[in-house]
Short mmCIF file of C-alpha atoms in Angstrom, two decimals:
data_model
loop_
_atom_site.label_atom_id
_atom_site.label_comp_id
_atom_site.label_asym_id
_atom_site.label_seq_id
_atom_site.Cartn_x
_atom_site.Cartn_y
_atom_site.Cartn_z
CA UNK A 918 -41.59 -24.49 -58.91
CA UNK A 919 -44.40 -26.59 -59.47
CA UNK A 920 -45.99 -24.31 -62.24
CA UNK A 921 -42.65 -24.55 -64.09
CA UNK A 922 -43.44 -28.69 -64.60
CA UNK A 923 -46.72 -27.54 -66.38
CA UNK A 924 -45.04 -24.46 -68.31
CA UNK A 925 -42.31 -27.51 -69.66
CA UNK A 926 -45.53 -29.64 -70.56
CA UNK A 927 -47.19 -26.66 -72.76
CA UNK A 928 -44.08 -26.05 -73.94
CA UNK A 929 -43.54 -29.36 -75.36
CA UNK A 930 -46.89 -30.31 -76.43
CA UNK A 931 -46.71 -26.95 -78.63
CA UNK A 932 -43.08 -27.96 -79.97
CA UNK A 933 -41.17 -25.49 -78.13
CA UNK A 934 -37.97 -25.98 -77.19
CA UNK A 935 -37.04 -24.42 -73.91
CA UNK A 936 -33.18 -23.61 -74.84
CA UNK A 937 -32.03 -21.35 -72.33
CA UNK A 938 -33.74 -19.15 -69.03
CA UNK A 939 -32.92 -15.80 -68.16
CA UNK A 940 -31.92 -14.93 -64.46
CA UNK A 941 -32.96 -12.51 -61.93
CA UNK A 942 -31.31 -9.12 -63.66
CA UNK A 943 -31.23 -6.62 -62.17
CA UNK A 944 -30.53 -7.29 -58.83
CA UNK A 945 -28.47 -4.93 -56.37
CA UNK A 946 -25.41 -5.93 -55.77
CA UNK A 947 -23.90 -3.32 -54.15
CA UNK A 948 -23.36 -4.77 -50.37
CA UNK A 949 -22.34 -7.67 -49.12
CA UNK A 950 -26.05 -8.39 -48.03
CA UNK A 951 -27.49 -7.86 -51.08
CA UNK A 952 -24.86 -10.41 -52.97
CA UNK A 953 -26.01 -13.11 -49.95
CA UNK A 954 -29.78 -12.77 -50.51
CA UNK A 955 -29.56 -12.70 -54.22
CA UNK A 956 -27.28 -16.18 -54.04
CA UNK A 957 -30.70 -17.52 -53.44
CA UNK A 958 -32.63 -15.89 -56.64
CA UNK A 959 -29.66 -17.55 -58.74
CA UNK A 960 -30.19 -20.59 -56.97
CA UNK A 961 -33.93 -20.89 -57.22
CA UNK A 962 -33.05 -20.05 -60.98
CA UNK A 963 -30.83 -22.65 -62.03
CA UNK A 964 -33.26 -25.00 -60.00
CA UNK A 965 -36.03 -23.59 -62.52
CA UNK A 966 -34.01 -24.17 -65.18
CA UNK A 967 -33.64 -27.96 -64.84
CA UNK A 968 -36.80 -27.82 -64.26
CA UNK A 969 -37.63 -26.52 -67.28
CA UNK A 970 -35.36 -28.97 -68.96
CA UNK A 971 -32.93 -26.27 -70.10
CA UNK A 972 -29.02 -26.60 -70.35
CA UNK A 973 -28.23 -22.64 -70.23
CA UNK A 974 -29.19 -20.00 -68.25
CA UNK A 975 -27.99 -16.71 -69.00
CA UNK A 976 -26.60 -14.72 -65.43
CA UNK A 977 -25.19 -11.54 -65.86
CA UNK A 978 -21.95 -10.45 -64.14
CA UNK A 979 -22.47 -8.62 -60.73
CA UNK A 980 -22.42 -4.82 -60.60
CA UNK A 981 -20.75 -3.81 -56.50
CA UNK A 982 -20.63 -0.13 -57.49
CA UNK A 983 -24.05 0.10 -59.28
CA UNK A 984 -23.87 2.44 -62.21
CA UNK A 985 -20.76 4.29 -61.20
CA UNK A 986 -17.81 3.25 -62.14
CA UNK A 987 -16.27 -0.06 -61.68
CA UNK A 988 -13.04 -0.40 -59.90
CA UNK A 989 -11.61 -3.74 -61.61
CA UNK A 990 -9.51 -5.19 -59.34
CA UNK A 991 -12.74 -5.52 -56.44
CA UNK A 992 -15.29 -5.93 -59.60
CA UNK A 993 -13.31 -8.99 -60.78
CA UNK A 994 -13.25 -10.79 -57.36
CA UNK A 995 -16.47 -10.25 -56.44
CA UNK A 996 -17.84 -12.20 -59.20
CA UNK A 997 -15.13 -14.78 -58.84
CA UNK A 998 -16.71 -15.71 -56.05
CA UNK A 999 -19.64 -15.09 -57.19
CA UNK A 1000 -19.88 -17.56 -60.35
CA UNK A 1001 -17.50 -20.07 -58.32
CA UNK A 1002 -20.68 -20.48 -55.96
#
């Protein structure tokens, strides 16, 4: 996280504004497991964000059945929880 101080100082000594940070995507959230472990990728990337001295960070809505379809009803819940953490 330290190199993410000296990215905001080039940053602003060039004029650059750092308005928003991308999170981990894509990540594989098709167990249980997976969702856990990748808590901590979101969480080390909203940390890197402040960092960085950015209000937004853009996080992408969780995928439980990969590519296949979606069933709703567990889809919706899942990143309830998700984005509630």
């Amino acid at each position: 996280m330290a190199d993410l101080s000296k990215e905001k100082e080039i940053a602003h000594k060039n004029g650059i504004e750092i308005f928003q940070v991308h999170g981990p995507w894509p990540v594989d959230s098709t167990t249980e497991e997976n969702r856990e472990n990748n808590i901590k990728y979101y969480e080390k990337a909203i940390t890197g964000t402040k960092i960085l001295g950015s209000d937004y960070i853009v996080i992408h809505p969780l995928m439980p059945n990969g590519w296949k379809d979606e069933d709703y009803n567990e889809t919706y819940e899942i990143n309830k929880d998700f984005f509630e953490r």
